[in-house]
CSV table of C-alpha atoms in Angstrom, one decimal:
chain,number,residue,atom,x,y,z
A,1,UNK,CA,82.2,11.2,-84.9
A,2,UNK,CA,85.5,10.6,-83.0
A,3,UNK,CA,86.5,7.7,-85.2
A,4,UNK,CA,85.7,9.7,-88.3
A,5,UNK,CA,87.9,12.6,-87.1
A,6,UNK,CA,90.7,10.1,-86.3
A,7,UNK,CA,90.5,8.6,-89.8
A,8,UNK,CA,90.5,12.1,-91.3
A,9,UNK,CA,93.7,13.0,-89.4
A,10,UNK,CA,95.4,9.7,-90.2
A,11,UNK,CA,94.6,9.8,-93.9
A,12,UNK,CA,95.3,13.6,-94.0
A,13,UNK,CA,98.7,13.0,-92.4
A,14,UNK,CA,99.7,10.4,-95.0
A,15,UNK,CA,98.5,12.6,-97.8
A,16,UNK,CA,100.3,15.7,-96.5
A,17,UNK,CA,103.5,13.7,-96.0
A,18,UNK,CA,103.5,12.0,-99.3
A,19,UNK,CA,102.1,14.7,-101.7
A,20,UNK,CA,100.8,17.8,-99.9
A,21,UNK,CA,104.1,19.3,-98.6
A,22,UNK,CA,105.9,18.7,-101.9
A,23,UNK,CA,103.1,20.3,-104.0
A,24,UNK,CA,102.8,23.3,-101.7
A,25,UNK,CA,106.4,23.9,-100.7
A,26,UNK,CA,108.7,21.7,-102.8
A,27,UNK,CA,111.2,22.8,-105.4
A,28,UNK,CA,109.3,25.0,-107.8
A,29,UNK,CA,108.9,23.8,-111.4
A,30,UNK,CA,109.8,26.0,-114.4
A,31,UNK,CA,106.3,27.4,-114.5
A,32,UNK,CA,106.2,28.1,-110.7
A,33,UNK,CA,102.8,26.5,-110.3
A,34,UNK,CA,103.5,23.3,-108.2
A,35,UNK,CA,106.4,21.9,-106.3
A,36,UNK,CA,108.4,19.1,-107.7
A,37,UNK,CA,110.6,18.1,-104.8
A,38,UNK,CA,110.2,17.0,-101.2
A,39,UNK,CA,107.9,14.1,-101.7
A,40,UNK,CA,107.7,11.7,-98.7
A,41,UNK,CA,109.9,14.1,-96.6
A,42,UNK,CA,112.9,13.7,-98.9
A,43,UNK,CA,114.3,17.2,-98.1
A,44,UNK,CA,113.7,17.2,-94.4
A,45,UNK,CA,117.2,16.4,-93.4
A,46,UNK,CA,120.7,17.4,-94.6
A,47,UNK,CA,124.2,16.3,-93.8
A,48,UNK,CA,125.9,18.8,-91.6
A,49,UNK,CA,129.6,18.1,-90.7
A,50,UNK,CA,129.2,14.5,-91.6
A,51,UNK,CA,126.1,13.9,-89.5
A,52,UNK,CA,122.4,13.8,-90.5
A,53,UNK,CA,120.3,16.5,-89.0
A,54,UNK,CA,117.5,18.9,-89.6
A,55,UNK,CA,117.9,21.5,-92.4
A,56,UNK,CA,118.2,24.8,-90.7
A,57,UNK,CA,119.2,26.9,-93.8
A,58,UNK,CA,116.1,29.1,-93.6
A,59,UNK,CA,116.3,29.8,-89.8
A,60,UNK,CA,114.0,27.0,-88.7
A,61,UNK,CA,113.8,23.3,-89.4
A,62,UNK,CA,111.7,22.1,-92.3
A,63,UNK,CA,110.1,19.6,-89.9
A,64,UNK,CA,108.8,22.4,-87.7
A,65,UNK,CA,107.3,24.2,-90.8
A,66,UNK,CA,105.8,20.8,-92.0
A,67,UNK,CA,104.2,20.2,-88.6
A,68,UNK,CA,102.7,23.7,-88.5
A,69,UNK,CA,101.2,23.4,-91.9
A,70,UNK,CA,100.1,19.8,-91.3
A,71,UNK,CA,97.9,21.1,-88.4
A,72,UNK,CA,96.1,23.4,-90.8
A,73,UNK,CA,95.7,20.6,-93.3
A,74,UNK,CA,94.1,18.2,-90.9
A,75,UNK,CA,92.0,20.8,-89.2
A,76,UNK,CA,90.6,21.9,-92.5
A,77,UNK,CA,89.7,18.4,-93.5
A,78,UNK,CA,88.0,17.7,-90.1
A,79,UNK,CA,86.0,20.9,-90.3
A,80,UNK,CA,84.8,20.1,-93.8
A,81,UNK,CA,84.0,16.5,-92.8
A,82,UNK,CA,82.0,17.7,-89.8
A,83,UNK,CA,80.0,20.2,-91.9
A,84,UNK,CA,79.2,17.5,-94.5
A,85,UNK,CA,78.3,14.9,-91.7
A,86,UNK,CA,75.9,17.5,-90.2
A,87,UNK,CA,74.0,17.9,-93.4
A,88,UNK,CA,74.0,14.4,-95.0
A,89,UNK,CA,71.9,11.6,-93.8
A,90,UNK,CA,73.8,8.3,-93.8
A,91,UNK,CA,72.0,4.9,-94.0
A,92,UNK,CA,73.5,3.8,-90.7
């Protein structure tokens, strides 16, 4: 069970970093349905006075918001996985 949850968090983290954040919070498309920017953390940092740092244009860093939403993403995946594992008989 512990290994399954660890795999859920690792795979969920990669998926959230590569696609999830961009789809949920990236630059909105013309139709406003899904985000089109921010894939693989591309909008996490900006150049401020010649140095690279966190984007604080909205009052808090995007990294902090990403981490907060990541926690919900991986917790949800772990809860669903646990519910399925409780009800499904595996051959092992």
